[in-house]
CSV table of C-alpha atoms in Angstrom, one decimal:
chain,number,residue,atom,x,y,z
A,1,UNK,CA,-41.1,222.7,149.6
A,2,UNK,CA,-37.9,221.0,150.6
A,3,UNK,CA,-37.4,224.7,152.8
A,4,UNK,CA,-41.2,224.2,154.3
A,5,UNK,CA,-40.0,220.4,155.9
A,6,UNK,CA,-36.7,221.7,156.7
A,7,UNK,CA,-38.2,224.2,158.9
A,8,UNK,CA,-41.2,222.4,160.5
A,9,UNK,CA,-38.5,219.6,161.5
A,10,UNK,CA,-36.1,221.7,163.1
A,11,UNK,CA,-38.6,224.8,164.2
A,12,UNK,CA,-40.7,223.1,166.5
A,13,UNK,CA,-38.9,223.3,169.6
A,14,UNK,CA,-39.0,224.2,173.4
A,15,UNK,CA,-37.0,224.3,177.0
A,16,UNK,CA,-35.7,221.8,179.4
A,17,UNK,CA,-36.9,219.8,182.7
A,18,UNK,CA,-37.3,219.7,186.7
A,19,UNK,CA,-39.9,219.2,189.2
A,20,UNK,CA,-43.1,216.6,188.0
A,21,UNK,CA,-46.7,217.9,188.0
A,22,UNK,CA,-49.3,215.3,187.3
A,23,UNK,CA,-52.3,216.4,184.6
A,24,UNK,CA,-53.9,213.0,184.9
A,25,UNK,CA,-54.1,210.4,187.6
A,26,UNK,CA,-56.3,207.5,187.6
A,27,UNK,CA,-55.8,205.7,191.3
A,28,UNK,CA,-55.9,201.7,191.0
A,29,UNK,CA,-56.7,199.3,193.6
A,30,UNK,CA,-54.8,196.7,195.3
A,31,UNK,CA,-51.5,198.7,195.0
A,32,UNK,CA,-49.5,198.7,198.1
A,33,UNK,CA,-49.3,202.3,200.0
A,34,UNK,CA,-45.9,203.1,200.3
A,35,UNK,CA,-44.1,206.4,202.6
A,36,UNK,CA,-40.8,207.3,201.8
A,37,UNK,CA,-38.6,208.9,204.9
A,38,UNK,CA,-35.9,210.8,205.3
A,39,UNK,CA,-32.7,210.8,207.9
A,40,UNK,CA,-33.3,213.5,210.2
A,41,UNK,CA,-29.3,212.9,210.7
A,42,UNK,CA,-28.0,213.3,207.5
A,43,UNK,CA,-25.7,216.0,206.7
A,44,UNK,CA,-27.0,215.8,203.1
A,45,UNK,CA,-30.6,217.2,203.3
A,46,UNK,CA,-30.3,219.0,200.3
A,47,UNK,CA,-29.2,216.0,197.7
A,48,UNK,CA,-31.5,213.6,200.4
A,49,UNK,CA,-34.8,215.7,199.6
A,50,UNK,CA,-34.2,215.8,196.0
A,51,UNK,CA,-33.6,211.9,196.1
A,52,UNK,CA,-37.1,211.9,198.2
A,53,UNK,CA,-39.1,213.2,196.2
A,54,UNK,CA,-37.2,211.4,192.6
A,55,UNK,CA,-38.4,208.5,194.5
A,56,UNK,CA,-41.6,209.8,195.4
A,57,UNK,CA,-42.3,211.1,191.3
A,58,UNK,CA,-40.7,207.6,190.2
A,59,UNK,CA,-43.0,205.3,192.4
A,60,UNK,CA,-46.4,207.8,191.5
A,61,UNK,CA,-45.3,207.3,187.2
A,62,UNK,CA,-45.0,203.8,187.8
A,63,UNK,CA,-48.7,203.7,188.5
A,64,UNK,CA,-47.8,200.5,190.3
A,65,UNK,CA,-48.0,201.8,193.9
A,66,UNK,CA,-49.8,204.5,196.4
A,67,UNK,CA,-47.6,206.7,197.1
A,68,UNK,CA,-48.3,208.5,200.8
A,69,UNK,CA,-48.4,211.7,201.5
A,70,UNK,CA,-47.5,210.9,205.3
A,71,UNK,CA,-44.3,213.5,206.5
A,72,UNK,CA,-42.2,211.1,207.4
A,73,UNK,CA,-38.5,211.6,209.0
A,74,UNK,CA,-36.6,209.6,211.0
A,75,UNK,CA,-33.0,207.9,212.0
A,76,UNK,CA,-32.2,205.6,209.3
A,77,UNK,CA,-30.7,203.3,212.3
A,78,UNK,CA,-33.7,202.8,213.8
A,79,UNK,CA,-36.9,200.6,213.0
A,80,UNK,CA,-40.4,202.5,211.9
A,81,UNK,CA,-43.0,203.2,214.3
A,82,UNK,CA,-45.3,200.5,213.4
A,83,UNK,CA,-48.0,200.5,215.3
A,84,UNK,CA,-48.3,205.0,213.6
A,85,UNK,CA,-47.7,203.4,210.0
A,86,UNK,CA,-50.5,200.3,210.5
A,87,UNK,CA,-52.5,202.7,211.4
A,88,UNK,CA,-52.3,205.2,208.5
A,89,UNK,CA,-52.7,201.8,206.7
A,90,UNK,CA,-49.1,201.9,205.1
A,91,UNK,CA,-47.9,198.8,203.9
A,92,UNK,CA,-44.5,199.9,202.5
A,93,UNK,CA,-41.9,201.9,204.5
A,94,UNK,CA,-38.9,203.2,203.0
A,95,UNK,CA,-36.2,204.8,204.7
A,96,UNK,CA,-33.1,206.6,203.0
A,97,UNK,CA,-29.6,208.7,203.9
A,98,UNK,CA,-26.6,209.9,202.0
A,99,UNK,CA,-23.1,210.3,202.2
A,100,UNK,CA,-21.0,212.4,200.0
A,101,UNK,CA,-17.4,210.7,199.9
A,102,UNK,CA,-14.2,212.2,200.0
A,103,UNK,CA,-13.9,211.5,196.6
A,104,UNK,CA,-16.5,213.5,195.4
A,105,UNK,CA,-18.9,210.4,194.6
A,106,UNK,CA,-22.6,210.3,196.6
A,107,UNK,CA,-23.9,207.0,198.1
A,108,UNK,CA,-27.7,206.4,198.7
A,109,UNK,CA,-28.3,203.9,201.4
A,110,UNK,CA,-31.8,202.5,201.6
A,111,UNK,CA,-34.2,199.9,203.6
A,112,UNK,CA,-37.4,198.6,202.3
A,113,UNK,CA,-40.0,197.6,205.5
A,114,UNK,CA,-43.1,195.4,204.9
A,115,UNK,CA,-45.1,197.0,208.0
A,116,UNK,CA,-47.5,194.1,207.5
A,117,UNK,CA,-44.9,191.9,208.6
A,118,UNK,CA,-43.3,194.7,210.6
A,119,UNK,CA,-39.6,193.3,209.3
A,120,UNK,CA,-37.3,195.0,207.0
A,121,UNK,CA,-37.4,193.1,203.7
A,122,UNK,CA,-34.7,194.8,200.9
A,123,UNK,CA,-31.1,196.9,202.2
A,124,UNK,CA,-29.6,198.3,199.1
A,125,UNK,CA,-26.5,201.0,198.7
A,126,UNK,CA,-26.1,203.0,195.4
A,127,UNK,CA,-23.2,205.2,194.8
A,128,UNK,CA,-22.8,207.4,192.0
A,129,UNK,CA,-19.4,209.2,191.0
A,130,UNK,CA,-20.3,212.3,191.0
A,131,UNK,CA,-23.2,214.1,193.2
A,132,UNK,CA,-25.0,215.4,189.9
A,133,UNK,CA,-26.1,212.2,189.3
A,134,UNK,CA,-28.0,211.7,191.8
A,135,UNK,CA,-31.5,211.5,190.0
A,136,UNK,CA,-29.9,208.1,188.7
A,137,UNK,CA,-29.7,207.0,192.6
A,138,UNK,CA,-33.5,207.4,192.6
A,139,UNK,CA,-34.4,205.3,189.7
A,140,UNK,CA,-32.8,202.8,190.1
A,141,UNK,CA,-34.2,202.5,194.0
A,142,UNK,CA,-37.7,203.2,193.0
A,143,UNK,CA,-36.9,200.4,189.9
A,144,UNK,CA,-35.7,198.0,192.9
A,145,UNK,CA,-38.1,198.4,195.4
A,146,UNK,CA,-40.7,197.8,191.9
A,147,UNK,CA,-38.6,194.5,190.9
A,148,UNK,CA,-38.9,193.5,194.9
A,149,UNK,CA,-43.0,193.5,194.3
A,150,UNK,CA,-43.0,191.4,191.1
A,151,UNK,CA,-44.6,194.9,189.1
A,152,UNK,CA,-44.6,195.3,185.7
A,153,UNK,CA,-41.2,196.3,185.0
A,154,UNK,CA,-40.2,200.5,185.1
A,155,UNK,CA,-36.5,199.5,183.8
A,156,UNK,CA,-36.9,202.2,181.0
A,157,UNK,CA,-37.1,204.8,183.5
A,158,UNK,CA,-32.8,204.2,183.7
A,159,UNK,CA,-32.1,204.9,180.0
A,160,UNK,CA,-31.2,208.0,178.8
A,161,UNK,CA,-32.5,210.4,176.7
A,162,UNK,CA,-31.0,212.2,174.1
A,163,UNK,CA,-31.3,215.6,172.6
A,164,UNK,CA,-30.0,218.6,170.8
A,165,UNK,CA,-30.4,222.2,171.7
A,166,UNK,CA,-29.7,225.1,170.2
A,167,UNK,CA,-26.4,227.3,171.6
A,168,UNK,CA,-26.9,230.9,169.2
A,169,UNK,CA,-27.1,231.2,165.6
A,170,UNK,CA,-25.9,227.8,163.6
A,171,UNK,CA,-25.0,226.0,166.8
A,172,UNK,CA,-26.6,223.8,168.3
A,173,UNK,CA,-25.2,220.9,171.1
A,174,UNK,CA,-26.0,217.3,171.6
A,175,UNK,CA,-27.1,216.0,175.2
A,176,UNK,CA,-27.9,213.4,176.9
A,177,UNK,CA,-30.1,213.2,180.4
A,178,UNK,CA,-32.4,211.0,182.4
A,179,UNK,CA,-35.9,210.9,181.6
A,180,UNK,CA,-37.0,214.0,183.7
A,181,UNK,CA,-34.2,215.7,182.3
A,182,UNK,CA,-32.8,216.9,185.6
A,183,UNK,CA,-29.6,216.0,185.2
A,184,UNK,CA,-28.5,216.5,181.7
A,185,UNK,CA,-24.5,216.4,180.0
A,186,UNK,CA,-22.9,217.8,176.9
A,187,UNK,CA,-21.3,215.2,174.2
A,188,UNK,CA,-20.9,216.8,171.2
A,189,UNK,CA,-20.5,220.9,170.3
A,190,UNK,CA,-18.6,222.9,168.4
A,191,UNK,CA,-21.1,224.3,165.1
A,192,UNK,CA,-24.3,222.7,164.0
A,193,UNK,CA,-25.2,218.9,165.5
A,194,UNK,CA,-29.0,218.2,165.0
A,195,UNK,CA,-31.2,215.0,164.9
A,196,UNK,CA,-29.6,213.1,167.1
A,197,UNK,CA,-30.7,209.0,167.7
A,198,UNK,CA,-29.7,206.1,169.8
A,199,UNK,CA,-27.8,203.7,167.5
A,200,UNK,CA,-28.2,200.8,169.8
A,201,UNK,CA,-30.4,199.8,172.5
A,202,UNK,CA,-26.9,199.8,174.8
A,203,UNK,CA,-27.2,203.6,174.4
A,204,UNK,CA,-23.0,203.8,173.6
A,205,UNK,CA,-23.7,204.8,170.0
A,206,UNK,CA,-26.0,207.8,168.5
A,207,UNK,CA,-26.0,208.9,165.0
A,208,UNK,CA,-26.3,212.6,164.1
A,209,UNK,CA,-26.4,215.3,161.8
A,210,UNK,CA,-23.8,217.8,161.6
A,211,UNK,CA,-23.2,221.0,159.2
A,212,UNK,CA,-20.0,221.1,159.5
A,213,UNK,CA,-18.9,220.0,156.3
A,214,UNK,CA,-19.2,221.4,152.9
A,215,UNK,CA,-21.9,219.3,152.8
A,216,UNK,CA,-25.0,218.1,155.6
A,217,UNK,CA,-22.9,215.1,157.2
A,218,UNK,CA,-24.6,212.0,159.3
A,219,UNK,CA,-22.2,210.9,162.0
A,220,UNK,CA,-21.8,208.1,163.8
A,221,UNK,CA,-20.5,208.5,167.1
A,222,UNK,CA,-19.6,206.1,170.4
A,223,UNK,CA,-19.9,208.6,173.2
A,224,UNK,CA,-17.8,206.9,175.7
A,225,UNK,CA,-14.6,206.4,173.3
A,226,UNK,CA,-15.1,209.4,171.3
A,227,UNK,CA,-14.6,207.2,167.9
A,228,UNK,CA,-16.8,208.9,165.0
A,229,UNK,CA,-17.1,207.2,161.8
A,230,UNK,CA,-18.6,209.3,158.4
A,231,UNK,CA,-22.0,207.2,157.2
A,232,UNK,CA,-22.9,209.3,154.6
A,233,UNK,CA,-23.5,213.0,153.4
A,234,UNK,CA,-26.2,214.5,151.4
A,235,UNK,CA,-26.9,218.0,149.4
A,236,UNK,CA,-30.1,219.7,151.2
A,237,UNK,CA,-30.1,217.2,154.7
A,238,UNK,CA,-29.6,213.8,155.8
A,239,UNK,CA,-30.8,212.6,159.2
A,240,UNK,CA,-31.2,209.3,160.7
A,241,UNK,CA,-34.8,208.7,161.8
A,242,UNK,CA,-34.9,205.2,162.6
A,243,UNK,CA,-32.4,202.0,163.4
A,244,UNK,CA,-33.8,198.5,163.1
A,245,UNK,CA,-34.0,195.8,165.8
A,246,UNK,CA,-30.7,194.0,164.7
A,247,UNK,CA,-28.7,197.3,164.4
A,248,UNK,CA,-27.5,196.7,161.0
A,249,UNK,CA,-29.6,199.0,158.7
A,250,UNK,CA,-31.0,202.6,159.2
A,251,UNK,CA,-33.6,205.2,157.6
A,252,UNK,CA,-32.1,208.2,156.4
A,253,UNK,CA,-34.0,210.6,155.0
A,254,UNK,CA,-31.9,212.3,152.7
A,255,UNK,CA,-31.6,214.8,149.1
A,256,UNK,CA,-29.2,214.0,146.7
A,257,UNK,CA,-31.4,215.1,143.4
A,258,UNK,CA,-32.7,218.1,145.8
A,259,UNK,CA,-35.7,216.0,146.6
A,260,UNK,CA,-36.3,214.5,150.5
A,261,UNK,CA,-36.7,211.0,149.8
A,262,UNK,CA,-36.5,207.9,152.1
A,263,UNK,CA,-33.1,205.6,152.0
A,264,UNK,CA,-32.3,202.3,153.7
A,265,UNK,CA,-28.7,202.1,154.7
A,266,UNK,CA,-27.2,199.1,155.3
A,267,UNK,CA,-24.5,199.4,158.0
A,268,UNK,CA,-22.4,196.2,157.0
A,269,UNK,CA,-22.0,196.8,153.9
A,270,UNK,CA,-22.5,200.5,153.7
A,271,UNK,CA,-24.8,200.5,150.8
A,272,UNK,CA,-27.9,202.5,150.7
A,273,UNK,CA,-31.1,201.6,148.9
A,274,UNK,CA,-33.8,204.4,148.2
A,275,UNK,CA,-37.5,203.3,149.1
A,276,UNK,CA,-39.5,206.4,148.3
A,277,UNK,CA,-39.2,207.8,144.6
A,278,UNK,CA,-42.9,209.7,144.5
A,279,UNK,CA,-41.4,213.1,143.4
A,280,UNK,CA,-42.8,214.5,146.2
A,281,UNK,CA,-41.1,215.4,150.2
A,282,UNK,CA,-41.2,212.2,152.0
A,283,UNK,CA,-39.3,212.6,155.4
A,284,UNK,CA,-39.0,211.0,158.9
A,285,UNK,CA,-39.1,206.7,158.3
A,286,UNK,CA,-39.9,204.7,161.0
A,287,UNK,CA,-39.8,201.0,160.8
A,288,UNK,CA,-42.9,199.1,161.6
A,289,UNK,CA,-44.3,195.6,161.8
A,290,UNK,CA,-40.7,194.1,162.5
A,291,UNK,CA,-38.7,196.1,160.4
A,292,UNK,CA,-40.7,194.9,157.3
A,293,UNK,CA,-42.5,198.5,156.4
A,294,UNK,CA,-42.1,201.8,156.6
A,295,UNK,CA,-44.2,204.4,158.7
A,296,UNK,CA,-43.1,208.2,157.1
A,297,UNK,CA,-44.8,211.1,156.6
A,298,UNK,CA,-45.5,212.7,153.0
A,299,UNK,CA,-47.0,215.7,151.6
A,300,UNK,CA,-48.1,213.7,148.3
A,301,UNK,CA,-51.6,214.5,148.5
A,302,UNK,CA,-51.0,218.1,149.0
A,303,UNK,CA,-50.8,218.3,152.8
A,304,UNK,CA,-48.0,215.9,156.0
A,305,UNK,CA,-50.0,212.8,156.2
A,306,UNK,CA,-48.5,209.2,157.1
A,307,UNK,CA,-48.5,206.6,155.0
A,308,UNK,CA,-46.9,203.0,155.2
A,309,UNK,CA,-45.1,201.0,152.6
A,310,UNK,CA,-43.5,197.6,152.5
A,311,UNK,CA,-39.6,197.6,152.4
A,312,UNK,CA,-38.7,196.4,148.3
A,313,UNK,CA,-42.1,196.9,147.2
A,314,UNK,CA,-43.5,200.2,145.9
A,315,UNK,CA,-47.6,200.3,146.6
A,316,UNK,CA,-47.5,203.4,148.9
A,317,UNK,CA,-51.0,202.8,151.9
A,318,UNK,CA,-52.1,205.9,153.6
A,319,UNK,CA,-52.2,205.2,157.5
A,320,UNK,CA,-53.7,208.4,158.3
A,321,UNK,CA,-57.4,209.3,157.8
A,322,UNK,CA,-57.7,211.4,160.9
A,323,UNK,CA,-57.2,214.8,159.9
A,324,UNK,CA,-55.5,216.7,157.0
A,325,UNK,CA,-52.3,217.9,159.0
A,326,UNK,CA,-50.4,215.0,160.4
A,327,UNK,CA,-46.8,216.1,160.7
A,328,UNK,CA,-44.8,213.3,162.9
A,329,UNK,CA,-44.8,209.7,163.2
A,330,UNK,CA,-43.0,207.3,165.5
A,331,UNK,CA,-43.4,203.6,165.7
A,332,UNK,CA,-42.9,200.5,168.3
A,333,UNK,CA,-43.4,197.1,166.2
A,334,UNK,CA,-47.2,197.5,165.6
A,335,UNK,CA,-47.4,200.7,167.1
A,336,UNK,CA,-47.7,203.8,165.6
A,337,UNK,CA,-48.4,207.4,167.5
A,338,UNK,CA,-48.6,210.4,164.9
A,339,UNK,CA,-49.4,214.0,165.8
A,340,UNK,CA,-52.1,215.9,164.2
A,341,UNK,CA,-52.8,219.6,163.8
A,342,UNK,CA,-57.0,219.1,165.3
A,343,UNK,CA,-58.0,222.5,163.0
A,344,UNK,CA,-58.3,223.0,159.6
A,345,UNK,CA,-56.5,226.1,160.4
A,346,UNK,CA,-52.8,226.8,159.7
A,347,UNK,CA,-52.7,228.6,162.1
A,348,UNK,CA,-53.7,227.0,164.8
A,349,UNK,CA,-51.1,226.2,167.5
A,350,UNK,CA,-53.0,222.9,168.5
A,351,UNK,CA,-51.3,219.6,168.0
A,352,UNK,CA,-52.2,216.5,169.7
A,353,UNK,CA,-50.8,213.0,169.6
A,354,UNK,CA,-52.6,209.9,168.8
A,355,UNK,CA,-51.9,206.4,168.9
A,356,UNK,CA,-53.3,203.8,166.1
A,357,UNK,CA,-52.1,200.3,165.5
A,358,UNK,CA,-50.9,198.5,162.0
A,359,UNK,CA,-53.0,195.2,163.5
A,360,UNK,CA,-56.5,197.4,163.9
A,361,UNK,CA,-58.4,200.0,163.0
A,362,UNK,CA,-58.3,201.6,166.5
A,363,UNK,CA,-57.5,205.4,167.2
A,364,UNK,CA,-56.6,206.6,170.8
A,365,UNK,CA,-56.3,210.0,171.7
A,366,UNK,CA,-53.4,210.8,173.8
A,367,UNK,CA,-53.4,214.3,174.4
A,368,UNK,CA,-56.2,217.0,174.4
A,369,UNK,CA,-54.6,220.7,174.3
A,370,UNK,CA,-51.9,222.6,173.1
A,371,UNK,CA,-49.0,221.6,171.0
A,372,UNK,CA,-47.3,218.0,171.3
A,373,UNK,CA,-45.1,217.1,169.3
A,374,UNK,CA,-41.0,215.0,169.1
A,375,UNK,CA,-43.2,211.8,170.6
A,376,UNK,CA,-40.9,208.4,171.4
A,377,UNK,CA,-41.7,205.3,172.5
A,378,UNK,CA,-39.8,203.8,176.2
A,379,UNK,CA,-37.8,200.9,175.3
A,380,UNK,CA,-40.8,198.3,176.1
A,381,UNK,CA,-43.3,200.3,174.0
A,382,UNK,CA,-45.5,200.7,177.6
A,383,UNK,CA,-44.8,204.4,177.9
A,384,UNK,CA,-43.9,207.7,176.0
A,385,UNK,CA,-42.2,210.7,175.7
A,386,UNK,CA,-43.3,213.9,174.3
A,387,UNK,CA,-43.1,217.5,174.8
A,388,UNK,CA,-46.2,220.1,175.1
A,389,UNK,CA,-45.9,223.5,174.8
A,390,UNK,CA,-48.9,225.8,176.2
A,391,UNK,CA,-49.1,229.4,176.0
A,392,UNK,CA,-45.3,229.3,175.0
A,393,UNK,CA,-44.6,227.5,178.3
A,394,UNK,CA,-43.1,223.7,177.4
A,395,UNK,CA,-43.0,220.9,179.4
A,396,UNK,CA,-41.2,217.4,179.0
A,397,UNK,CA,-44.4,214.9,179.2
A,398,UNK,CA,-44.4,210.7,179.9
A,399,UNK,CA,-47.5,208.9,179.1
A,400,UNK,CA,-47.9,205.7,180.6
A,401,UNK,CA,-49.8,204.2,177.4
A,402,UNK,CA,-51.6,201.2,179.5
A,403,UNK,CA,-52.4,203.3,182.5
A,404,UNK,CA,-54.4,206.2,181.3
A,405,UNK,CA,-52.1,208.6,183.0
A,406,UNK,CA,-49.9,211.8,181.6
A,407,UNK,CA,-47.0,213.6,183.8
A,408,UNK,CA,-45.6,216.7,183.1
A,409,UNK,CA,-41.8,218.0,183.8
A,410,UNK,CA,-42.0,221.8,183.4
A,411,UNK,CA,-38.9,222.4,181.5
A,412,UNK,CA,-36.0,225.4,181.4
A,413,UNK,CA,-33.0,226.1,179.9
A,414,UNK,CA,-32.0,226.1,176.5
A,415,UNK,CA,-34.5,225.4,173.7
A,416,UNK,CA,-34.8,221.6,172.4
A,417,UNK,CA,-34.3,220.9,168.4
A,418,UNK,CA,-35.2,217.2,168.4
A,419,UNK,CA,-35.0,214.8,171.3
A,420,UNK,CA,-34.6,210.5,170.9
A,421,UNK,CA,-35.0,208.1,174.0
């Protein structure tokens, strides 16, 4: 049995990301109609229309704006044909142009225009060191020009995400990316690095699992300084599923008797202390209700279901009571989304996420086809990541949880073992 969760955590995979399609879009009103325009000067039309449309794809997920459809190119020098854009009822009006230094770094130089009040209201430059990173420069624009409005905040959509994918037989590498995954970088290789997760919401730090060792070893590992420190090893697996809010304690699932049980690590004092002692595979903790439960998965009544217990008690509470086949959980403070096989048949390759609450009895579907599965939560708990695979072709998905709408990044490249944002 210990084989069966070994492979239904690391088996469930797919390929990485570019270019956004939207599968559900639900227009709001009262959201100002924005155009974004391009220097018909610039000697960087190539890196400039990427940036575009990043911008474009950024301000459409944020559900906090219209985004036209208007062509729009122009000098960057020179002001916006207002009297065209009142007309087309635009109210925003943003103009951008590059430069590639000597250097080797890319700038993005932008100007925001209320056409309303036909002035220009925000000038902002971002450089970035090296021109790969460009999708950064369009984030954090389209995060400015939202900040400028007083919107609900898009900040997440800076942080990275971080991921493993497999290289051949027994290796697999350790990435990191933006949230679209279009510009993605290697930081750890060499044999086996799975499970990786962000040890800290600075996103310096991850925790992994590596096979490199006589035995499965969970690393910790600062990716700017290259320090790695051993936590802990295990016969059978250990992986990190979970850090707490203060960044002192982890979940680890882990084997030592040959078992997959749930451990609480302390990182201070580098103690562990086991929570789950059924006798059966319990895998994949999540902390819930502010870091004083549990959320985990369990096949203890025959089948993956979730359950929830209370950190230093032992009454075990099944969560679940959708379904017989719930084989993921991941948690934000009351939050829980799970995903659930919607057949009773093994077979079936349909898995879709849903989102309950420890505070209600609610149930939310979140997706309708196909199989979802490796769901995280954004930093403020508003959005969340996913992948879906359809007809063996996998995208990298963002829900925006309070705005009814799903996007999809179709994805290529190497296949993904596990992904943390």
């Amino acid at each position: 049995m210990i084989r069966f969760f070994l492979i239904l955590l690391i088996s469930i995979n797919t390929v990485f990301a570019f270019d956004a399609k939207l599968e559900i879009v639900k227009q709001g009103a009262n959201k100002p109609k924005i155009v974004v325009s391009m220097d018909t000067q610039s000697s960087e039309r190539l890196i400039l229309s990427k940036i575009k449309k990043s911008i474009v794809d950024d301000l459409n997920i944020s559900g906090n704006f219209e985004v036209s459809d208007l062509i729009s190119e122009s000098i960057y020098k020179s002001s916006p044909n207002y009297l065209t854009l009142t007309n087309s009822k635009i109210d925003l009006y943003l103009s951008i142009t590059g430069i590639k230094e000597q250097n080797g770094s890319y700038t993005l130089m932008t100007k925001l225009f209320d056409i309303n009040k036909k002035l220009m209201i925000l000038e902002k430059n971002y450089t970035t060191p090296t021109e790969d990173r460009y999708i950064f420069l369009a984030h954090k624009t389209a995060i400015n020009i939202n900040n400028h409005i007083k919107a609900p905040s898009i900040d997440w959509m800076e942080r990275y995400v971080l991921f493993s994918t497999y290289d051949g037989a027994n290796r697999a590498n350790i990435m990191i990316g933006d949230y679209t995954l279009a510009y993605t970088k290697k930081i750890v290789s060499g044999g086996l690095n799975i499970f990786p997760k962000w040890a800290n919401k600075k996103q310096d730090t991850i925790f992994y699992t590596t096979y490199n060792y006589k035995k499965p070893t969970l690393m910790k590992l600062n990716i700017y300084s290259g320090k790695k420190e051993i936590i802990m090893d295990s016969d059978g697996m250990v992986v990190c599923s979970d850090v707490n809010q203060n960044e002192d304690k982890i979940l680890v699932t882990a084997a030592p008797e040959g078992q997959a049980d749930i451990f609480l690590f302390d990182l201070k004092t580098k103690t562990k202390r086991q929570i789950t002692s059924h006798g059966e595979i319990d895998v994949g903790g999540q902390f819930v209700d502010n870091d004083t439960k549990i959320a985990f998965v369990s096949d203890r009544l025959g089948r993956p279901n979730v359950f929830v217990q209370e950190i230093g008690k032992s009454a075990v509470e099944r969560f679940v009571f959708h379904s017989s086949n719930n084989s993921s959980v991941t948690t934000y403070k009351d939050k829980v989304v799970f995903s659930s096989r919607d057949s009773e048949n093994s077979f079936s390759k349909s898995f879709n996420l849903y989102l309950a609450s420890t505070k209600s009895n609610d149930l939310k579907r979140l997706t309708s086809y196909g199989v979802n599965q490796f769901a995280k939560f954004s930093s403020d708990g508003e959005s969340l990541l996913f992948l879906k695979t359809v007809n063996n072709i996998s995208d990298l998905g963002i829900i925006r949880l309070n705005l009814d709408k799903t996007y999809l990044f179709p994805l290529k490249g190497k296949k993904i073992q596990s992904i943390d944002w």
